[in-house]
Short mmCIF file of C-alpha atoms in Angstrom, two decimals:
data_model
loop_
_atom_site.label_atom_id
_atom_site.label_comp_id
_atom_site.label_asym_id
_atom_site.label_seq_id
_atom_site.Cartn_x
_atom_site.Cartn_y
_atom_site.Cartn_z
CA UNK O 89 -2.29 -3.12 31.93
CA UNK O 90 -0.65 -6.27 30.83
CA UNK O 91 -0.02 -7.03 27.06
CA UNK O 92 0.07 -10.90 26.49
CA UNK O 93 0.79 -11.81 23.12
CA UNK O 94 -1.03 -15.24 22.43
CA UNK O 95 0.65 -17.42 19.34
CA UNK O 96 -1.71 -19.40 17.44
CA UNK O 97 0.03 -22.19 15.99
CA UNK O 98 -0.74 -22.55 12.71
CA UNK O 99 0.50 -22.72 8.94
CA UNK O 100 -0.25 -23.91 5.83
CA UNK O 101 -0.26 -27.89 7.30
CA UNK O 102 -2.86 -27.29 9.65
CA UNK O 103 -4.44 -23.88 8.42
CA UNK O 104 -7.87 -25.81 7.85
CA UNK O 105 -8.18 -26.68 11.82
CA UNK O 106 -9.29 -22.75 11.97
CA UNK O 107 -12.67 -23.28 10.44
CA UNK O 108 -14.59 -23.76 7.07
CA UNK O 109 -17.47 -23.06 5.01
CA UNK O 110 -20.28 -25.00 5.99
CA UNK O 111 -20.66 -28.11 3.48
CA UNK O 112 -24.39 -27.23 2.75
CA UNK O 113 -23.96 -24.10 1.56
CA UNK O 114 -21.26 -25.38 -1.26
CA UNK O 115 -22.37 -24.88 -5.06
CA UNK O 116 -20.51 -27.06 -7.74
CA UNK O 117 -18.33 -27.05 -5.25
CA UNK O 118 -17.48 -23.26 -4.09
CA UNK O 119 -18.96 -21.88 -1.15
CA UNK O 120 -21.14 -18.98 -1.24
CA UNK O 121 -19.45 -17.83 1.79
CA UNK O 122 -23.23 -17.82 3.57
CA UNK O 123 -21.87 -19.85 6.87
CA UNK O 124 -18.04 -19.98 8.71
CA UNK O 125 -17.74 -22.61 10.51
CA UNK O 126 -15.07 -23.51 13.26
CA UNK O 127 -14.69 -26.91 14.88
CA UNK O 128 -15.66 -28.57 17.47
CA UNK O 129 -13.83 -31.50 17.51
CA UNK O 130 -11.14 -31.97 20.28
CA UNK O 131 -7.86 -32.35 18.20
CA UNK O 132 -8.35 -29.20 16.76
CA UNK O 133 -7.99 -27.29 20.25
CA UNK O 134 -4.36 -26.43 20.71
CA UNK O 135 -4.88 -24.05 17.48
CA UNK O 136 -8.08 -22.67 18.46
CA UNK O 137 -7.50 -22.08 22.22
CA UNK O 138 -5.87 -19.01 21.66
CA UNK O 139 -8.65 -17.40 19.97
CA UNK O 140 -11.47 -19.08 21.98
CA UNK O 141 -9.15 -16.85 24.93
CA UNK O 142 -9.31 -13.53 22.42
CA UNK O 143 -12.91 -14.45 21.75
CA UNK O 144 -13.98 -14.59 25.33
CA UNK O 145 -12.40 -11.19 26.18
CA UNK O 146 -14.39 -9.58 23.59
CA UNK O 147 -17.64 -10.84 24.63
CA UNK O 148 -16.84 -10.08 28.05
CA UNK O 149 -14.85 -6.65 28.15
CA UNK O 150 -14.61 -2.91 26.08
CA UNK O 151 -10.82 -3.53 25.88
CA UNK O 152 -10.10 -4.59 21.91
CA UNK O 153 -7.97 -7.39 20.81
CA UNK O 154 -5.46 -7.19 17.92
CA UNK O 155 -5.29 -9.90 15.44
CA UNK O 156 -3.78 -10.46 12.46
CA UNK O 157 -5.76 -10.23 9.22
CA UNK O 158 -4.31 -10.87 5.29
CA UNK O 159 -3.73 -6.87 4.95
CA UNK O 160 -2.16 -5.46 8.25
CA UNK O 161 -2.63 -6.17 11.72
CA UNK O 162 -6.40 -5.33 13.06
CA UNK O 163 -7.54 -3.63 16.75
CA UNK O 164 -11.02 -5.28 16.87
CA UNK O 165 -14.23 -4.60 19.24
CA UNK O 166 -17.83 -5.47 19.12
CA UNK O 167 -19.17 -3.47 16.67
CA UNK O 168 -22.29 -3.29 18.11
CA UNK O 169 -21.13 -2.06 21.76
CA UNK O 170 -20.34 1.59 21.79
CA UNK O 171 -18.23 1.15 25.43
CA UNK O 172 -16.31 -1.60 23.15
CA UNK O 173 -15.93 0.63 19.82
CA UNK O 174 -15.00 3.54 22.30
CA UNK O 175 -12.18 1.11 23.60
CA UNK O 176 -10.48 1.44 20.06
CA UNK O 177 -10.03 4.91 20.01
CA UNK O 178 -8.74 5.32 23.24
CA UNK O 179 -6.14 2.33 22.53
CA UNK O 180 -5.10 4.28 19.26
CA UNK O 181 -5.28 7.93 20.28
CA UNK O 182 -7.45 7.60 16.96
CA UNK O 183 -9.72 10.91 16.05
CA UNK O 184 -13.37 10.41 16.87
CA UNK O 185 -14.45 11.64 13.77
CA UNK O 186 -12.68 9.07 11.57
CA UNK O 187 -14.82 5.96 10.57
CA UNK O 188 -14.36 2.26 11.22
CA UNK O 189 -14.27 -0.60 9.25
CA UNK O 190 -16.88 -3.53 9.92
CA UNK O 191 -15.52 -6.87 9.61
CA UNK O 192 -17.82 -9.91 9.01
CA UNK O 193 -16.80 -14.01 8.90
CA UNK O 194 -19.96 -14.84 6.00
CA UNK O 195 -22.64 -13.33 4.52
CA UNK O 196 -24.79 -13.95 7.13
CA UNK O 197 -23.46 -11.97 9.60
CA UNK O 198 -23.33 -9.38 7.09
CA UNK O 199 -27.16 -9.76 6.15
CA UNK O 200 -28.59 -9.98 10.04
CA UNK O 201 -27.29 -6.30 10.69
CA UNK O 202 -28.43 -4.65 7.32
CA UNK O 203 -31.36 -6.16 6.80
CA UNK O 204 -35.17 -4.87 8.14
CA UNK O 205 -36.93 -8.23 7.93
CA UNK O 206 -35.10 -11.59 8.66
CA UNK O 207 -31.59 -12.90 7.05
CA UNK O 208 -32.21 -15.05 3.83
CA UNK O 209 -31.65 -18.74 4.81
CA UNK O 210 -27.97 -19.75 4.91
CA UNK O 211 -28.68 -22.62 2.59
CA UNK O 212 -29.80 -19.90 0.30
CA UNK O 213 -27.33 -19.10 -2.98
CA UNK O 214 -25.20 -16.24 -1.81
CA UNK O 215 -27.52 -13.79 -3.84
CA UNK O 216 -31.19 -13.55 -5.04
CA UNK O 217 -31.95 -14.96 -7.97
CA UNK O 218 -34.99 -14.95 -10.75
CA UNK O 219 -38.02 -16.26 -8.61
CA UNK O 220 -36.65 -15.37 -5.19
CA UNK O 221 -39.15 -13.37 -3.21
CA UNK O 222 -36.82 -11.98 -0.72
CA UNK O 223 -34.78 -9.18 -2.23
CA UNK O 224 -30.79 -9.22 -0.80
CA UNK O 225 -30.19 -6.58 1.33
CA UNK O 226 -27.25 -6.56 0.17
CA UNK O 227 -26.65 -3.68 -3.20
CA UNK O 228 -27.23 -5.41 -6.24
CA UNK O 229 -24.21 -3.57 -7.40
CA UNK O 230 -21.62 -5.17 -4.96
CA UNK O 231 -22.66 -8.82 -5.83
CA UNK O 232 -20.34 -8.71 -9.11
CA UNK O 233 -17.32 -7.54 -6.36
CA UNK O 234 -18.13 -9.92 -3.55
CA UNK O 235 -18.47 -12.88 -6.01
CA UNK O 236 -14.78 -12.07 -6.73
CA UNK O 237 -12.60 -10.30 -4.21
CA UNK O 238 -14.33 -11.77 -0.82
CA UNK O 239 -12.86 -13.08 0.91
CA UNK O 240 -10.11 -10.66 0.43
CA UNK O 241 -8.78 -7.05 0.76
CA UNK O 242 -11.71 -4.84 -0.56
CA UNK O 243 -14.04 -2.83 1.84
CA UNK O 244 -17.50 -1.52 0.56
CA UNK O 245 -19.76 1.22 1.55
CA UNK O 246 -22.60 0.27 2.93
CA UNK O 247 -26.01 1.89 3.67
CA UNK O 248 -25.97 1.87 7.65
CA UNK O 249 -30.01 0.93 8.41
CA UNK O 250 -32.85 2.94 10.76
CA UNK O 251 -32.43 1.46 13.36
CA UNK O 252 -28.89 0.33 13.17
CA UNK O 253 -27.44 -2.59 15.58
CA UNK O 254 -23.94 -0.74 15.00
CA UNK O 255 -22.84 1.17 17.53
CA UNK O 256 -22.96 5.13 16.37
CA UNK O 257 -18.86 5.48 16.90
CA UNK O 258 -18.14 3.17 14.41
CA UNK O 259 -19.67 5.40 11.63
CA UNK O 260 -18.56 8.85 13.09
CA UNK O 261 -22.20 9.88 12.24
CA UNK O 262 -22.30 9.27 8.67
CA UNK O 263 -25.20 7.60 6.80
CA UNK O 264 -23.10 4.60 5.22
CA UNK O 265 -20.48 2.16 7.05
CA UNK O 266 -17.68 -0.04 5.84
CA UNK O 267 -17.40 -3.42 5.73
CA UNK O 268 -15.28 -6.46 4.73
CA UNK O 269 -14.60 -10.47 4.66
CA UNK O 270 -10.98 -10.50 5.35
CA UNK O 271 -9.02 -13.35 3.56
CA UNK O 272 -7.33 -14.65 6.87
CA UNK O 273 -9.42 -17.83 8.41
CA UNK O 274 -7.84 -16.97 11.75
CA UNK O 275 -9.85 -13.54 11.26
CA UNK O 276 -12.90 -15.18 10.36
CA UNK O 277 -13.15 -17.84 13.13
CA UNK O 278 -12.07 -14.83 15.85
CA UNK O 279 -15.30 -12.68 14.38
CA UNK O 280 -17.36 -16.32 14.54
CA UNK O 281 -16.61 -16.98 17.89
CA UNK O 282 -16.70 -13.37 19.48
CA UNK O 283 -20.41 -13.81 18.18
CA UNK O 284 -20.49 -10.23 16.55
CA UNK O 285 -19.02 -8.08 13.76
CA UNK O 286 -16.08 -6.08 14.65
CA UNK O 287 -14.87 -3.04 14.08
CA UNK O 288 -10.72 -2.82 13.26
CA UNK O 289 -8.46 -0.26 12.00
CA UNK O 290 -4.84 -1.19 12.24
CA UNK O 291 -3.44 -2.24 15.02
CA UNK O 292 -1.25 0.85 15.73
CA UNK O 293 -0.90 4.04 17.46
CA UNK O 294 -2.70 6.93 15.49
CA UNK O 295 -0.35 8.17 12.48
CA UNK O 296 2.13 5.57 12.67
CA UNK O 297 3.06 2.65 10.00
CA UNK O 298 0.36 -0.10 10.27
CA UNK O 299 1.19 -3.28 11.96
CA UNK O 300 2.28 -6.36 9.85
CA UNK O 301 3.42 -8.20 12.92
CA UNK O 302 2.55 -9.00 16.09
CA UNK O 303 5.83 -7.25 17.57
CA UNK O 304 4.80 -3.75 15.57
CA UNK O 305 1.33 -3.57 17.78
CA UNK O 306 3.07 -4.75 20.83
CA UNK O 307 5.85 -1.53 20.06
CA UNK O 308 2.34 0.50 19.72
CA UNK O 309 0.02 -0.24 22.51
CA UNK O 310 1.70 -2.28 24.96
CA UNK O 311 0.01 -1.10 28.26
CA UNK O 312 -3.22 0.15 26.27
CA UNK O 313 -4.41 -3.37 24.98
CA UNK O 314 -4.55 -6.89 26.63
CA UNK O 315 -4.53 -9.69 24.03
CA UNK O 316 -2.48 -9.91 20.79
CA UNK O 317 -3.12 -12.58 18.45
CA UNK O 318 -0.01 -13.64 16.63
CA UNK O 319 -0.89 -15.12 13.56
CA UNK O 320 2.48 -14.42 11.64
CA UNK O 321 3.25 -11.75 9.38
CA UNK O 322 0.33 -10.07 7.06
CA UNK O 323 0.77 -11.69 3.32
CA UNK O 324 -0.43 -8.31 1.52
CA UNK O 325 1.33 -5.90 3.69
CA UNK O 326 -1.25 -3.09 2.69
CA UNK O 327 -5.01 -2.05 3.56
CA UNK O 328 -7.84 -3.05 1.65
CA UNK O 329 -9.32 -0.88 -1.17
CA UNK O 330 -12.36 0.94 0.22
CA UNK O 331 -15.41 1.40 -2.70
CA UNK O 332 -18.13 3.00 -2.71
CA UNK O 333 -20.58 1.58 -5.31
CA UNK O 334 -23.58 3.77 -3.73
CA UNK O 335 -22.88 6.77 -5.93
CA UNK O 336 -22.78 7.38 -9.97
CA UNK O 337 -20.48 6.65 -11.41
CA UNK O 338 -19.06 4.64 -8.42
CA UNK O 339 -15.37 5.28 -6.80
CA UNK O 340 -12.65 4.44 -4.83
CA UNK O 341 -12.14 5.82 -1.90
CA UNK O 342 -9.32 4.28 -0.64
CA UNK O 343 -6.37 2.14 -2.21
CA UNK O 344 -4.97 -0.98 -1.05
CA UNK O 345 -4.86 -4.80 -1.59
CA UNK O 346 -7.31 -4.80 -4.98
CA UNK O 347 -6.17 -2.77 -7.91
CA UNK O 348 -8.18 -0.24 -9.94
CA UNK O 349 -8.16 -2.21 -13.04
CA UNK O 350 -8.88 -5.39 -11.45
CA UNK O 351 -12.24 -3.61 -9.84
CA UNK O 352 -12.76 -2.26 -13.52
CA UNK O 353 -12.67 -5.69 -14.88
CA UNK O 354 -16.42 -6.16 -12.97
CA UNK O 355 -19.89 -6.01 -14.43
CA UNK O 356 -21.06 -2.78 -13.22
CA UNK O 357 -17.93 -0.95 -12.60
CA UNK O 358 -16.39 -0.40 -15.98
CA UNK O 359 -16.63 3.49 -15.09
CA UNK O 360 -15.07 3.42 -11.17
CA UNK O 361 -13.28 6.76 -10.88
CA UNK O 362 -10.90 7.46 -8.26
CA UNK O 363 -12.03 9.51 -5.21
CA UNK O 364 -8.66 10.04 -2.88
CA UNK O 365 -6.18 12.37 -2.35
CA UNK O 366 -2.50 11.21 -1.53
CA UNK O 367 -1.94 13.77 0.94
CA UNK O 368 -4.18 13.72 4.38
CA UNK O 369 -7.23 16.04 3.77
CA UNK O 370 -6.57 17.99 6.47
CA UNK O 371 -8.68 20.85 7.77
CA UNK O 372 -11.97 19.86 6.21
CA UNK O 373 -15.07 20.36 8.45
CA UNK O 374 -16.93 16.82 7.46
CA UNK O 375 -15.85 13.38 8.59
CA UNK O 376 -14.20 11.47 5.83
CA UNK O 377 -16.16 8.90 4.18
CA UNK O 378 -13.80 6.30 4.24
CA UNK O 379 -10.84 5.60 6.59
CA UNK O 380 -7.35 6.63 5.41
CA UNK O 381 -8.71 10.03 3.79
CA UNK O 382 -8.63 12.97 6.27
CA UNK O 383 -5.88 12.45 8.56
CA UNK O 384 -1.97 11.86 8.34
CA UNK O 385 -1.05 8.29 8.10
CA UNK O 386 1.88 5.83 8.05
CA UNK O 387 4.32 8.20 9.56
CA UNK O 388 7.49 7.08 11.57
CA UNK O 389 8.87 9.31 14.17
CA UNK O 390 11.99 10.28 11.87
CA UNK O 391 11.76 12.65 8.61
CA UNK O 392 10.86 11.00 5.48
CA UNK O 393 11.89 12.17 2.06
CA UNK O 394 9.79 10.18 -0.73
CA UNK O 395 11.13 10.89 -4.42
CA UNK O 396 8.88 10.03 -7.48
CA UNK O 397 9.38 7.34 -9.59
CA UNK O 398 8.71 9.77 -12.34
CA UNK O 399 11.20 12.19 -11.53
CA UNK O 400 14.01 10.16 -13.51
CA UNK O 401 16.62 10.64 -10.74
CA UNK O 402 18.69 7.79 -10.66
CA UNK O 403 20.13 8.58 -7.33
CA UNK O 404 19.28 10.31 -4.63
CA UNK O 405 20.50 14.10 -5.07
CA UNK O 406 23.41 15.24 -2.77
CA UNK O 407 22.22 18.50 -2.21
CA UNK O 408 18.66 17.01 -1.15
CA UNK O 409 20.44 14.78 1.67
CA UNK O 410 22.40 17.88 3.06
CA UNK O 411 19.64 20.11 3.38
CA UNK O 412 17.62 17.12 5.19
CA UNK O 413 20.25 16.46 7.57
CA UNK O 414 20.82 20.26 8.00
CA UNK O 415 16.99 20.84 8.56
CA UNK O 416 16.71 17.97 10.99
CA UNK O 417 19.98 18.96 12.80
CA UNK O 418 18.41 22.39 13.18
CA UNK O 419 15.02 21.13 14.58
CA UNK O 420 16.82 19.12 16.66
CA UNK O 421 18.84 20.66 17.91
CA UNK O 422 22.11 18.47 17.29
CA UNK O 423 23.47 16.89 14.57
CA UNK O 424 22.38 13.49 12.71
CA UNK O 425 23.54 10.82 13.59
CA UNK O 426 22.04 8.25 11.21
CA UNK O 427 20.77 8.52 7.36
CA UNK O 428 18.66 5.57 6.20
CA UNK O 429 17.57 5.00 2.65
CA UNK O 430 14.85 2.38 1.19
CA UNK O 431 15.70 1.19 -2.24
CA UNK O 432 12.78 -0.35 -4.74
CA UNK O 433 14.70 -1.26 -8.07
CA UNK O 434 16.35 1.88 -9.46
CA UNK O 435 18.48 3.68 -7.11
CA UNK O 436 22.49 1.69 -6.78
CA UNK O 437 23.25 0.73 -3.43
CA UNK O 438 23.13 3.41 -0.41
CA UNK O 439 20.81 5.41 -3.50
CA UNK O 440 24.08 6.64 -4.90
CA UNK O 441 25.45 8.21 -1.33
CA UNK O 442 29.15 7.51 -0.86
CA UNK O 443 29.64 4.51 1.64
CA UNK O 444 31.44 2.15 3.34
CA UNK O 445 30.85 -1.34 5.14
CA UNK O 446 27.26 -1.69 3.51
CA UNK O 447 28.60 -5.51 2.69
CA UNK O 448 27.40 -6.54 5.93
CA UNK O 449 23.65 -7.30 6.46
CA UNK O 450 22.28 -7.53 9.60
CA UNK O 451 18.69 -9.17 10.33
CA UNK O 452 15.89 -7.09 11.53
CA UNK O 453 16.09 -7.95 15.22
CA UNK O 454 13.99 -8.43 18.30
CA UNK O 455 10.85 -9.14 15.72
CA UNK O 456 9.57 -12.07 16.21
CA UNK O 457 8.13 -12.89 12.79
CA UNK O 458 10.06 -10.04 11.14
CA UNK O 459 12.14 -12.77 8.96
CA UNK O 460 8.70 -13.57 6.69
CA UNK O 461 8.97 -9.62 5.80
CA UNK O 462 12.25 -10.47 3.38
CA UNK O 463 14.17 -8.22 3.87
CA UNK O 464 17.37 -7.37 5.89
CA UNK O 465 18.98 -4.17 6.97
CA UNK O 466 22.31 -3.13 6.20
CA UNK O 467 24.63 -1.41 8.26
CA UNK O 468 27.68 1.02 7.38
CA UNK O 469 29.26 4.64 7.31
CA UNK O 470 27.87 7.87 5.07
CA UNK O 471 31.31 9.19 3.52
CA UNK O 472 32.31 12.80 2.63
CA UNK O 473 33.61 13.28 -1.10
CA UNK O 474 36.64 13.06 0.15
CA UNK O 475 35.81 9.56 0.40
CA UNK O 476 37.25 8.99 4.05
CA UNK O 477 35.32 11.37 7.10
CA UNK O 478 32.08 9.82 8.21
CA UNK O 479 29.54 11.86 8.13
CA UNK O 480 26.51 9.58 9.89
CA UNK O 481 25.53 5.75 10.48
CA UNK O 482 24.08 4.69 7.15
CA UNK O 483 21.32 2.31 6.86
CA UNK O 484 19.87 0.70 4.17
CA UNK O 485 17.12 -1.83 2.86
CA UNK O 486 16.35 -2.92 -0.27
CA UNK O 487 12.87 -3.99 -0.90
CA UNK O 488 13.44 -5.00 -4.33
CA UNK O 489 11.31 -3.79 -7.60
CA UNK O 490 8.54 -6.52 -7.51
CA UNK O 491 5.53 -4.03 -6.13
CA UNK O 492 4.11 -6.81 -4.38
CA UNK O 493 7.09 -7.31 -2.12
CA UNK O 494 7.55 -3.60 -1.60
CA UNK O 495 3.73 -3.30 -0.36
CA UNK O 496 4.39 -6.75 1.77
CA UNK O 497 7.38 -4.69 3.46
CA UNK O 498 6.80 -1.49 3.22
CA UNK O 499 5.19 -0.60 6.79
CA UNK O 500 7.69 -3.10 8.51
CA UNK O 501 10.58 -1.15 6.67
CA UNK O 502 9.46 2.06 7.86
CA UNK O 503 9.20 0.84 11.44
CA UNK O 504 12.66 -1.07 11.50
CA UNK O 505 14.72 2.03 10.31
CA UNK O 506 12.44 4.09 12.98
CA UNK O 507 13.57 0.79 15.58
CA UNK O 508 17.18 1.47 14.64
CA UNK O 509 16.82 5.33 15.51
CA UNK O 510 17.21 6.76 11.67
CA UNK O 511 16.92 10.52 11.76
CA UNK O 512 15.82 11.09 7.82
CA UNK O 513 14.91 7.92 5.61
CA UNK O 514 15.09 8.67 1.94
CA UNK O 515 13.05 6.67 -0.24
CA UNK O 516 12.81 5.72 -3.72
CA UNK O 517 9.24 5.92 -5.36
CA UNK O 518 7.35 3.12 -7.76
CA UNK O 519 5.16 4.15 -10.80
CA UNK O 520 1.88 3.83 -9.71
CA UNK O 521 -0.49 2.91 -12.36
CA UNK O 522 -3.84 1.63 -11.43
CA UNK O 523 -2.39 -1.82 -9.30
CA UNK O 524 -0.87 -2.01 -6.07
CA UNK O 525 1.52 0.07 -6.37
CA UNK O 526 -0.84 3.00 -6.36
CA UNK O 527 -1.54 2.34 -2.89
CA UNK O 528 2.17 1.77 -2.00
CA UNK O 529 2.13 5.58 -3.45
CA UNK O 530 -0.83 6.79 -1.35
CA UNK O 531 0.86 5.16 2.10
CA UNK O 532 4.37 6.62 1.55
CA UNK O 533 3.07 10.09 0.41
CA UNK O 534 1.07 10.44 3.40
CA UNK O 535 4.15 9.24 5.40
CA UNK O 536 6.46 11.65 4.03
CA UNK O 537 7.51 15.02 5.23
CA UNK O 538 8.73 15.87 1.85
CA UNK O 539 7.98 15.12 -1.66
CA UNK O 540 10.62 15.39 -4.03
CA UNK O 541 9.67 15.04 -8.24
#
């Protein structure tokens, strides 16, 4: 099979030729987010041909379509087609028993599929009110959440409905599904058009670092899917935070693009306890109720040693990056030929290792998009003590200590020193409090082969 990657041209000039919220639904203003619209109108064709294409082949086929959302990169198919929510599984090599996430362009979508009795009118207010006889099907608790964070990176558990239009693959036969409004109005207007919600993990093969460009799913799946949307690179660089406001006291299940304390700061979920494990629950007997939970995640094909930010080290020990190389060389079968190390604020340059010819940076190549990621990788020679035998290739890239720009590169990082054929990738840890960074934490623990304190 043929992978065409299809480049929608837009940015923030034109971004508003992807669609809108329908005028009559607008309060004071804001939109409720009841109706997306996209246009019609002829000049606005050249950006939206691309995803009429993507659109089309949804409708039409059980082969998914990757496209780019705010978080990572997405492998979408009609949620409501199990041939087409089988499709994504095969593409990934993804565990059956692993849940999807539902994506929705308004609150009407959302509404026909959960709802026993018609969808509220979409000139309605986004939620009941006093004197409204028709009770939201949406959870009372989730309004405070949506009214916030949607469009955006948060996913919430859902009670899946008797009959249900989803397909049953796309809940790996639990009673509750996920679902989310991404940010990205490419996203929405792709969902719009295809006519149905769909279901998307990242767009990557199963285990690996998710996609934050269009060049990271074509390295994944070329041959396995047909259409990638190229949208750019993903502005959060992390998944969304999956909650599950069903339960008492509620939880998260999942971290990613919204913090703890930010959820916390919501009527209703003053209490939200956390409800994940950083390492892969592996070995349990019951699906996991949330994407992200069960299985290992995030991992590039060479060994990754993650030290905690805790752990005070302001370097990374020398006796830690000989036994790597030596335990790598063994399973190998050869010696290592190139040491990598990922730097977020604390560590000097090459994390302390003795070096030489780090002063030349050289671009993350054959990536597209990769120069939005910010960073660049640089190149030199892992010295002995004695300061003059090379020892390995050394690599290195510094993310910087802003957590933001560590989650927006993270997953790219990971994949470029993978690219350049690193054999161990040391990297230094962030504190993770109850933002982002937590779910930087979560990603690289389940990515790493060792956990140093």
């Amino acid at each position: 099979m043929e992978t065409r990657i299809l480049k929608v041209k837009v940015d923030e000039s034109n971004i508003q030729a992807l669609g809108h919220w329908k005028d009559s639904d607008n309060k004071n203003g804001t939109s409720n987010l009841n109706t997306w619209e996209v246009p019609t109108t002829p000049e606005n064709e050249d950006i939206l041909a691309p995803i009429r294409e993507a659109a089309h082949h949804l409708r039409t086929t059980d082969i998914p379509v990757a496209f780019p959302t705010e978080t990572v990169y997405g492998l979408g198919a009609d949620a409501t087609r199990s041939a087409a929510v089988k499709g994504i599984y095969a593409a990934k090599g993804r565990p059956s028993d692993n849940p999807l996430i539902v994506h929705v362009c308004d609150l009407s979508m959302l509404r026909s599929f959960i709802s026993p009795s018609p969808s509220p009118s979409p000139s309605s207010p986004s939620f009941s009110s006093a004197g409204e006889e028709e009770e939201d099907p949406i959870p009372e608790i989730y309004h405070p959440l949506i009214t916030r964070f949607w469009p955006g990176p948060l996913t919430i558990l859902l009670p899946n409905p008797s009959p249900s239009l989803l397909a049953p693959e796309v809940t790996a036969g639990l009673p509750t599904f996920g679902c989310r409004m991404p940010a990205s109005p490419l996203a929405r207007s792709l969902i719009k058009l295809a006519g149905a919600p769909l279901a998307a993990p990242s767009a990557n093969a199963s285990t690996k670092p998710s996609p934050t460009a269009a060049q990271h799913v074509l390295d994944d799946l070329r041959g396995r899917i047909a259409l990638i949307l190229d949208g750019g690179s993903c502005s959060v660089g992390v998944e969304s935070t999956v909650v599950d406001g069903l339960c008492s006291p509620p939880v998260v299940l999942r971290p990613g693009g919204v913090s703890l304390e930010e959820i916390r700061a919501c009527p209703g979920w003053e209490g939200v306890e956390k409800a994940y494990k950083d390492q892969a629950e592996v070995g349990g007997k019951t699906a996991p109720r949330a994407p992200g939970m069960k299985y290992k995640h995030y991992s590039p094909k060479a060994r990754v040693v993650l030290y905690e930010a805790e752990g005070g080290g302001g370097e990374v020990p020398r006796g830690d990056v000989r036994e790597a190389v030596e335990t790598v060389g063994e399973k190998e079968g050869g010696k290592v030929k190139s040491v990598a190390v990922i730097r977020t604020g604390r560590w000097p340059v090459a994390g302390g290792l003795r070096s030489q010819g780090l002063d030349d940076a050289v671009a993350a190549k054959d990536s597209g998009d990769m120069a939005e990621i910010g960073f660049v990788v640089r190149e030199g020679q892992w010295l002995d003590e004695d300061d003059t035998t090379v020892l390995a290739r050394l690599l290195e890239i510094d993310l910087g200590n802003d957590v933001k720009g560590v989650a927006h590169g993270l997953f790219a990082a990971l994949r470029e020193l993978d690219r350049r054929g690193a054999d161990v990738i040391f990297v230094e840890g962030v504190s993770d409090g109850d933002d982002i960074a937590a779910a930087v934490m979560n990603r690289l623990r389940k990515a790493a082969s060792d956990i140093r304190i």
